[in-house]
Amino acid sequence: MKHIAKKKFGQNFLIDQGIIQALINAIHPQSQDCMVEIGPGLGAMTQPLLKHLKHLHVVEIDRDIILWMQGFYPADSLTIHNADVLKFDFACLCPRIRVVGNLPYNISSPILFKLLENTAQIIDMHFMLQKEVVERMVASPSTAAYGRLSVMLQYRLQMDYLVTVPPESFDPAPKVESAFVRCVPYAKLPFPATDEALFAKVVTAAFGQRRKTLRNTLKGLLDDAGFSALGIDPQLRAENLGVAAFVAISNYLAGPH
Ligand code: SAM
C-alpha cells in the first residue's frame, strides 16, 4: 500500500525484518490467544502475528489505513476497531487479553496509564516505545530515570527491558532510539495499597517537585510524626523511595480499615 506517514499519529513503520522476527519470538503468540494490537499501521507486526494466531483484534485511528486493512485482511481472522485507543473500551474484548503494539510515541504514557486501569483483564503486554520511556518504566530508585511513571507501573507490573531498537529499523526513522518491553501484571500485588487513589495522589505530590524534600512535597499530607512512625527520613526526595515506601505512606494516611 502507498501511504505517506502521518506525524500527528506518530507513524514510524517497522521495516527491519530481523527485529520484527525477534519481537514476534518475544511475544510468543499461541494460536488461541485473544490478542489485541494497538496501532497496526501497515501490518509490520500484524502479518507475522496472524501466522501464529487464529484471530487478532487491532485498534487503529487512521481511516486511510483502516480502509486498506478492510480490503486486505479476511474479516474472520482480523477484527478491526477504528478507534482512538485512549477512548477504546478494552472490556468489549475477551475476559483475558494479550496486548501488543509499536505504540505512537506521542501518546505512549497516556496509553500505559489507561491500560493500568485494565490490568485485571490483561495477561501480558509487549510494547515498542521510545527507549527513554522504557528506561523510566524499569528504573530503580535513586537513579535519574526513576519517577512517577516508574512507581505507578512497577506497583502493578513486572517489567523486562527486552531489546534496544535503532532508528534505522523504522520508516520514517524516528529521531530517538526505541526499546521493546514486556509488562506482566502481578497476579498478587507485592505491596497492595488500601486506597489506590490516595497512593496515586501521594506519588504525584512527591514527584511534583522532584528536587524538593519529602517534607516539602508531602506538606499537608504527612507530618513529622507520620514520617517518624513510618521510619522514613523527611529529608529524602521522592526519587529515593521504592514502591513499598510509597504504599506504606498511603496506607498510613488511609488509616486502619
Ligand atoms: N505497528 C505498525 C508498525 O510497527 O509498523 C505501526 C506503528 S506506528 C509507530 C503507530 C500506529 O498507531 C500507527 O498506525 C498510527 O496510525 C496508530 N495510532 C496513532 N495514534 C493512535 C490512537 N490514538 N489510537 C489508535 N491508533 C493510533
mmCIF file of C-alpha atoms and ligand atoms in Angstrom:
data_model
loop_
_atom_site.group_PDB
_atom_site.id
_atom_site.type_symbol
_atom_site.label_atom_id
_atom_site.label_comp_id
_atom_site.label_asym_id
_atom_site.label_seq_id
_atom_site.Cartn_x
_atom_site.Cartn_y
_atom_site.Cartn_z
ATOM 1 C CA MET A 1 0.000 0.000 0.000
ATOM 2 C CA LYS A 2 1.216 3.536 -0.841
ATOM 3 C CA HIS A 3 0.941 5.583 2.341
ATOM 4 C CA ILE A 4 2.525 8.821 3.469
ATOM 5 C CA ALA A 5 3.360 8.544 7.172
ATOM 6 C CA LYS A 6 1.345 10.925 9.336
ATOM 7 C CA LYS A 7 3.347 12.629 12.037
ATOM 8 C CA LYS A 8 0.211 13.509 14.055
ATOM 9 C CA PHE A 9 -0.434 9.767 14.511
ATOM 10 C CA GLY A 10 3.192 9.010 15.464
ATOM 11 C CA GLN A 11 3.607 6.837 12.367
ATOM 12 C CA ASN A 12 7.047 5.237 12.192
ATOM 13 C CA PHE A 13 6.650 1.900 10.489
ATOM 14 C CA LEU A 14 8.856 -1.046 11.353
ATOM 15 C CA ILE A 15 10.813 -2.272 8.344
ATOM 16 C CA ASP A 16 13.644 -4.364 9.853
ATOM 17 C CA GLN A 17 12.607 -7.999 9.339
ATOM 18 C CA GLY A 18 15.228 -9.254 11.822
ATOM 19 C CA ILE A 19 13.834 -7.010 14.569
ATOM 20 C CA ILE A 20 10.232 -7.888 13.679
ATOM 21 C CA GLN A 21 11.048 -11.593 13.998
ATOM 22 C CA ALA A 22 12.785 -11.000 17.349
ATOM 23 C CA LEU A 23 9.678 -9.186 18.607
ATOM 24 C CA ILE A 24 7.368 -11.972 17.462
ATOM 25 C CA ASN A 25 9.629 -14.518 19.180
ATOM 26 C CA ALA A 26 9.498 -12.487 22.401
ATOM 27 C CA ILE A 27 5.689 -12.230 22.217
ATOM 28 C CA HIS A 28 5.470 -15.970 21.551
ATOM 29 C CA PRO A 29 1.912 -15.898 20.145
ATOM 30 C CA GLN A 30 -0.178 -19.042 20.589
ATOM 31 C CA SER A 31 -2.968 -19.907 18.166
ATOM 32 C CA GLN A 32 -5.867 -19.475 20.669
ATOM 33 C CA ASP A 33 -4.587 -16.255 22.277
ATOM 34 C CA CYS A 34 -7.047 -13.393 22.455
ATOM 35 C CA MET A 35 -4.641 -10.676 21.363
ATOM 36 C CA VAL A 36 -5.106 -7.018 20.558
ATOM 37 C CA GLU A 37 -2.590 -4.949 18.635
ATOM 38 C CA ILE A 38 -2.590 -1.195 19.200
ATOM 39 C CA GLY A 39 -1.759 0.751 16.020
ATOM 40 C CA PRO A 40 -1.238 -1.979 13.406
ATOM 41 C CA GLY A 41 -0.286 0.580 10.752
ATOM 42 C CA LEU A 42 0.787 -1.155 7.570
ATOM 43 C CA GLY A 43 0.885 -4.536 9.253
ATOM 44 C CA ALA A 44 4.584 -4.979 10.071
ATOM 45 C CA MET A 45 3.634 -6.969 13.176
ATOM 46 C CA THR A 46 0.042 -7.834 12.238
ATOM 47 C CA GLN A 47 1.040 -10.045 9.342
ATOM 48 C CA PRO A 48 3.563 -12.225 11.223
ATOM 49 C CA LEU A 49 1.271 -12.371 14.272
ATOM 50 C CA LEU A 50 -1.520 -13.754 12.082
ATOM 51 C CA LYS A 51 0.787 -16.592 11.010
ATOM 52 C CA HIS A 52 0.526 -17.848 14.604
ATOM 53 C CA LEU A 53 -2.909 -16.658 15.697
ATOM 54 C CA LYS A 54 -6.354 -17.828 14.644
ATOM 55 C CA HIS A 55 -7.669 -14.337 15.223
ATOM 56 C CA LEU A 56 -6.387 -10.863 16.121
ATOM 57 C CA HIS A 57 -8.046 -7.600 17.211
ATOM 58 C CA VAL A 58 -6.467 -4.333 16.079
ATOM 59 C CA VAL A 59 -7.218 -0.776 17.222
ATOM 60 C CA GLU A 60 -6.253 1.857 14.668
ATOM 61 C CA ILE A 61 -7.165 5.538 14.411
ATOM 62 C CA ASP A 62 -6.097 6.280 10.816
ATOM 63 C CA ARG A 63 -9.078 5.875 8.464
ATOM 64 C CA ASP A 64 -6.866 5.515 5.373
ATOM 65 C CA ILE A 65 -5.131 2.546 6.977
ATOM 66 C CA ILE A 66 -8.475 1.098 8.110
ATOM 67 C CA LEU A 67 -9.867 1.202 4.553
ATOM 68 C CA TRP A 68 -6.804 -0.572 3.234
ATOM 69 C CA MET A 69 -6.887 -3.181 6.013
ATOM 70 C CA GLN A 70 -10.561 -3.934 5.407
ATOM 71 C CA GLY A 71 -9.751 -4.870 1.826
ATOM 72 C CA PHE A 72 -6.543 -6.716 2.619
ATOM 73 C CA TYR A 73 -7.308 -8.983 5.599
ATOM 74 C CA PRO A 74 -10.117 -11.562 5.832
ATOM 75 C CA ALA A 75 -12.658 -10.400 8.441
ATOM 76 C CA ASP A 76 -12.745 -13.783 10.179
ATOM 77 C CA SER A 77 -9.080 -13.559 11.184
ATOM 78 C CA LEU A 78 -8.864 -9.831 11.914
ATOM 79 C CA THR A 79 -11.334 -7.639 13.800
ATOM 80 C CA ILE A 80 -10.597 -4.009 13.049
ATOM 81 C CA HIS A 81 -11.613 -1.428 15.632
ATOM 82 C CA ASN A 82 -11.492 2.034 14.112
ATOM 83 C CA ALA A 83 -10.931 3.942 17.325
ATOM 84 C CA ASP A 84 -8.690 6.173 19.345
ATOM 85 C CA VAL A 85 -7.042 3.703 21.717
ATOM 86 C CA LEU A 86 -7.311 6.273 24.521
ATOM 87 C CA LYS A 87 -11.108 6.025 24.243
ATOM 88 C CA PHE A 88 -11.296 2.345 23.358
ATOM 89 C CA ASP A 89 -13.227 0.081 25.715
ATOM 90 C CA PHE A 90 -10.979 -2.967 26.201
ATOM 91 C CA ALA A 91 -13.760 -4.585 28.229
ATOM 92 C CA CYS A 92 -15.596 -5.284 24.922
ATOM 93 C CA LEU A 93 -12.890 -7.863 24.100
ATOM 94 C CA CYS A 94 -12.363 -11.258 25.771
ATOM 95 C CA PRO A 95 -12.150 -11.605 29.570
ATOM 96 C CA ARG A 96 -8.364 -12.218 29.313
ATOM 97 C CA ILE A 97 -6.321 -10.466 26.654
ATOM 98 C CA ARG A 98 -2.742 -10.091 25.493
ATOM 99 C CA VAL A 99 -1.790 -6.615 24.261
ATOM 100 C CA VAL A 100 0.965 -5.767 21.783
ATOM 101 C CA GLY A 101 1.989 -2.731 19.791
ATOM 102 C CA ASN A 102 4.589 -0.487 18.331
ATOM 103 C CA LEU A 103 2.978 2.464 20.054
ATOM 104 C CA PRO A 104 2.605 6.027 18.775
ATOM 105 C CA TYR A 105 5.323 7.642 20.912
ATOM 106 C CA ASN A 106 3.470 10.958 21.283
ATOM 107 C CA ILE A 107 0.781 9.322 23.448
ATOM 108 C CA SER A 108 2.660 6.366 24.936
ATOM 109 C CA SER A 109 2.378 7.446 28.607
ATOM 110 C CA PRO A 110 -1.416 8.063 28.428
ATOM 111 C CA ILE A 111 -1.789 4.630 26.766
ATOM 112 C CA LEU A 112 0.200 2.978 29.554
ATOM 113 C CA PHE A 113 -1.845 4.733 32.258
ATOM 114 C CA LYS A 114 -5.092 3.740 30.529
ATOM 115 C CA LEU A 115 -4.005 0.095 30.372
ATOM 116 C CA LEU A 116 -3.099 0.215 34.069
ATOM 117 C CA GLU A 117 -6.851 0.530 34.695
ATOM 118 C CA ASN A 118 -7.435 -2.760 32.874
ATOM 119 C CA THR A 119 -4.724 -4.967 34.354
ATOM 120 C CA ALA A 120 -7.229 -7.481 35.779
ATOM 121 C CA GLN A 121 -8.104 -8.351 32.170
ATOM 122 C CA ILE A 122 -4.547 -8.356 30.837
ATOM 123 C CA ILE A 123 -2.325 -11.423 30.665
ATOM 124 C CA ASP A 124 0.681 -9.524 29.333
ATOM 125 C CA MET A 125 1.724 -6.562 27.177
ATOM 126 C CA HIS A 126 4.603 -6.203 24.725
ATOM 127 C CA PHE A 127 5.381 -2.706 23.513
ATOM 128 C CA MET A 128 7.832 -0.820 21.367
ATOM 129 C CA LEU A 129 8.386 2.560 22.906
ATOM 130 C CA GLN A 130 10.882 5.353 22.971
ATOM 131 C CA LYS A 131 13.956 3.896 24.709
ATOM 132 C CA GLU A 132 13.962 6.730 27.238
ATOM 133 C CA VAL A 133 10.391 5.854 28.249
ATOM 134 C CA VAL A 134 11.242 2.159 28.720
ATOM 135 C CA GLU A 135 14.237 3.204 30.841
ATOM 136 C CA ARG A 136 11.881 5.262 33.018
ATOM 137 C CA MET A 137 9.421 2.353 33.290
ATOM 138 C CA VAL A 138 12.006 -0.111 34.615
ATOM 139 C CA ALA A 139 14.209 2.382 36.530
ATOM 140 C CA SER A 140 15.367 1.677 40.089
ATOM 141 C CA PRO A 141 15.050 4.223 42.913
ATOM 142 C CA SER A 142 17.815 6.846 43.238
ATOM 143 C CA THR A 143 18.502 6.927 39.507
ATOM 144 C CA ALA A 144 17.827 9.843 37.139
ATOM 145 C CA ALA A 145 15.257 7.881 35.128
ATOM 146 C CA TYR A 146 13.178 6.968 38.210
ATOM 147 C CA GLY A 147 9.931 8.914 38.578
ATOM 148 C CA ARG A 148 6.153 8.814 38.798
ATOM 149 C CA LEU A 149 5.857 6.553 35.733
ATOM 150 C CA SER A 150 8.291 4.024 37.287
ATOM 151 C CA VAL A 151 6.386 3.878 40.589
ATOM 152 C CA MET A 152 2.894 3.716 39.111
ATOM 153 C CA LEU A 153 3.823 0.992 36.630
ATOM 154 C CA GLN A 154 6.045 -1.013 38.988
ATOM 155 C CA TYR A 155 3.180 -1.059 41.507
ATOM 156 C CA ARG A 156 1.144 -3.261 39.129
ATOM 157 C CA LEU A 157 3.551 -4.704 36.613
ATOM 158 C CA GLN A 158 6.586 -6.901 36.406
ATOM 159 C CA MET A 159 8.600 -5.435 33.515
ATOM 160 C CA ASP A 160 11.520 -6.607 31.394
ATOM 161 C CA TYR A 161 13.534 -4.418 29.041
ATOM 162 C CA LEU A 162 13.960 -6.817 26.108
ATOM 163 C CA VAL A 163 15.881 -5.152 23.282
ATOM 164 C CA THR A 164 17.100 -1.772 22.049
ATOM 165 C CA VAL A 165 15.987 -0.915 18.507
ATOM 166 C CA PRO A 166 17.852 1.680 16.395
ATOM 167 C CA PRO A 167 16.100 4.434 14.371
ATOM 168 C CA GLU A 168 17.037 2.757 11.041
ATOM 169 C CA SER A 169 14.671 -0.106 11.846
ATOM 170 C CA PHE A 170 11.749 2.236 11.047
ATOM 171 C CA ASP A 171 10.493 4.233 8.079
ATOM 172 C CA PRO A 172 10.472 7.142 8.559
ATOM 173 C CA ALA A 173 13.289 6.822 11.123
ATOM 174 C CA PRO A 174 12.372 8.440 14.459
ATOM 175 C CA LYS A 175 14.863 10.899 15.980
ATOM 176 C CA VAL A 176 15.318 8.672 19.029
ATOM 177 C CA GLU A 177 16.260 5.102 19.862
ATOM 178 C CA SER A 178 13.476 2.680 20.714
ATOM 179 C CA ALA A 179 13.178 -0.324 23.006
ATOM 180 C CA PHE A 180 10.879 -3.324 23.327
ATOM 181 C CA VAL A 181 9.463 -4.087 26.760
ATOM 182 C CA ARG A 182 7.400 -6.881 28.299
ATOM 183 C CA CYS A 183 4.930 -5.987 31.068
ATOM 184 C CA VAL A 184 3.128 -8.656 33.080
ATOM 185 C CA PRO A 185 0.523 -7.625 35.671
ATOM 186 C CA TYR A 186 1.161 -9.167 39.090
ATOM 187 C CA ALA A 187 -1.382 -11.866 39.938
ATOM 188 C CA LYS A 188 -0.989 -10.710 43.535
ATOM 189 C CA LEU A 189 0.339 -7.206 44.179
ATOM 190 C CA PRO A 190 3.619 -7.347 46.144
ATOM 191 C CA PHE A 191 2.707 -4.128 48.020
ATOM 192 C CA PRO A 192 -1.072 -3.535 47.917
ATOM 193 C CA ALA A 193 -2.349 -0.040 48.688
ATOM 194 C CA THR A 194 -5.568 0.027 50.708
ATOM 195 C CA ASP A 195 -6.622 3.180 48.842
ATOM 196 C CA GLU A 196 -5.138 3.258 45.336
ATOM 197 C CA ALA A 197 -6.410 6.760 44.559
ATOM 198 C CA LEU A 198 -4.600 8.013 47.646
ATOM 199 C CA PHE A 199 -1.457 6.080 46.643
ATOM 200 C CA ALA A 200 -1.556 7.820 43.220
ATOM 201 C CA LYS A 201 -2.080 11.183 44.923
ATOM 202 C CA VAL A 202 0.940 10.683 47.205
ATOM 203 C CA VAL A 203 3.168 9.622 44.294
ATOM 204 C CA THR A 204 2.045 12.595 42.180
ATOM 205 C CA ALA A 205 2.607 15.045 45.043
ATOM 206 C CA ALA A 206 6.028 13.590 45.908
ATOM 207 C CA PHE A 207 7.296 13.818 42.321
ATOM 208 C CA GLY A 208 5.562 17.169 41.692
ATOM 209 C CA GLN A 209 8.806 18.945 42.523
ATOM 210 C CA ARG A 210 11.355 16.182 42.351
ATOM 211 C CA ARG A 211 14.314 18.251 43.667
ATOM 212 C CA LYS A 212 12.461 19.104 46.890
ATOM 213 C CA THR A 213 12.491 17.000 50.044
ATOM 214 C CA LEU A 214 9.549 14.813 51.003
ATOM 215 C CA ARG A 215 8.881 17.126 53.967
ATOM 216 C CA ASN A 216 8.124 19.858 51.391
ATOM 217 C CA THR A 217 6.365 17.894 48.697
ATOM 218 C CA LEU A 218 4.144 15.972 51.140
ATOM 219 C CA LYS A 219 3.355 19.037 53.293
ATOM 220 C CA GLY A 220 -0.322 18.898 54.228
ATOM 221 C CA LEU A 221 -0.384 15.134 53.706
ATOM 222 C CA LEU A 222 2.279 13.733 56.041
ATOM 223 C CA ASP A 223 3.648 15.471 59.151
ATOM 224 C CA ASP A 224 6.881 14.777 61.074
ATOM 225 C CA ALA A 225 5.080 12.356 63.398
ATOM 226 C CA GLY A 226 3.969 10.416 60.336
ATOM 227 C CA PHE A 227 7.467 10.318 58.883
ATOM 228 C CA SER A 228 8.858 9.037 62.150
ATOM 229 C CA ALA A 229 6.063 6.457 62.604
ATOM 230 C CA LEU A 230 6.938 5.160 59.145
ATOM 231 C CA GLY A 231 10.703 5.354 59.707
ATOM 232 C CA ILE A 232 11.120 7.491 56.579
ATOM 233 C CA ASP A 233 13.620 10.365 56.615
ATOM 234 C CA PRO A 234 11.713 13.538 55.571
ATOM 235 C CA GLN A 235 14.936 14.920 54.112
ATOM 236 C CA LEU A 236 14.837 12.282 51.365
ATOM 237 C CA ARG A 237 13.396 13.044 47.940
ATOM 238 C CA ALA A 238 10.722 11.119 46.051
ATOM 239 C CA GLU A 239 13.331 9.516 43.804
ATOM 240 C CA ASN A 240 14.859 7.778 46.865
ATOM 241 C CA LEU A 241 11.690 5.843 47.750
ATOM 242 C CA GLY A 242 10.707 2.493 46.279
ATOM 243 C CA VAL A 243 7.142 1.337 45.609
ATOM 244 C CA ALA A 244 6.904 -0.290 49.064
ATOM 245 C CA ALA A 245 7.649 3.023 50.829
ATOM 246 C CA PHE A 246 5.042 4.926 48.780
ATOM 247 C CA VAL A 247 2.496 2.241 49.614
ATOM 248 C CA ALA A 248 3.468 2.427 53.301
ATOM 249 C CA ILE A 249 2.873 6.199 53.273
ATOM 250 C CA SER A 250 -0.515 5.948 51.580
ATOM 251 C CA ASN A 251 -1.624 3.042 53.799
ATOM 252 C CA TYR A 252 -0.621 5.072 56.863
ATOM 253 C CA LEU A 253 -2.641 8.047 55.573
ATOM 254 C CA ALA A 254 -5.599 5.813 54.715
ATOM 255 C CA GLY A 255 -5.664 4.715 58.367
ATOM 256 C CA PRO A 256 -6.822 1.406 59.791
ATOM 257 C CA HIS A 257 -9.575 -0.447 57.900
HETATM 258 N N1 SAM B 1 2.505 -1.292 14.016
HETATM 259 C C1 SAM B 1 2.993 -0.529 12.894
HETATM 260 C C2 SAM B 1 4.441 -0.820 12.688
HETATM 261 O O1 SAM B 1 5.062 -1.363 13.616
HETATM 262 O O2 SAM B 1 4.977 -0.537 11.629
HETATM 263 C C3 SAM B 1 2.746 0.972 13.073
HETATM 264 C C4 SAM B 1 3.348 1.590 14.307
HETATM 265 S S1 SAM B 1 3.245 3.350 14.339
HETATM 266 C C5 SAM B 1 4.585 3.713 15.447
HETATM 267 C C6 SAM B 1 1.862 3.715 15.403
HETATM 268 C C7 SAM B 1 0.492 3.309 14.881
HETATM 269 O O3 SAM B 1 -0.503 3.714 15.829
HETATM 270 C C8 SAM B 1 0.078 3.974 13.556
HETATM 271 O O4 SAM B 1 -0.520 3.021 12.729
HETATM 272 C C9 SAM B 1 -0.922 5.049 13.963
HETATM 273 O O5 SAM B 1 -1.849 5.385 12.951
HETATM 274 C C10 SAM B 1 -1.581 4.388 15.155
HETATM 275 N N2 SAM B 1 -2.155 5.337 16.116
HETATM 276 C C11 SAM B 1 -1.704 6.575 16.427
HETATM 277 N N3 SAM B 1 -2.469 7.161 17.361
HETATM 278 C C12 SAM B 1 -3.443 6.252 17.653
HETATM 279 C C13 SAM B 1 -4.556 6.264 18.546
HETATM 280 N N4 SAM B 1 -4.808 7.313 19.343
HETATM 281 N N5 SAM B 1 -5.354 5.174 18.583
HETATM 282 C C14 SAM B 1 -5.107 4.100 17.782
HETATM 283 N N6 SAM B 1 -4.068 4.036 16.921
HETATM 284 C C15 SAM B 1 -3.247 5.092 16.856
#
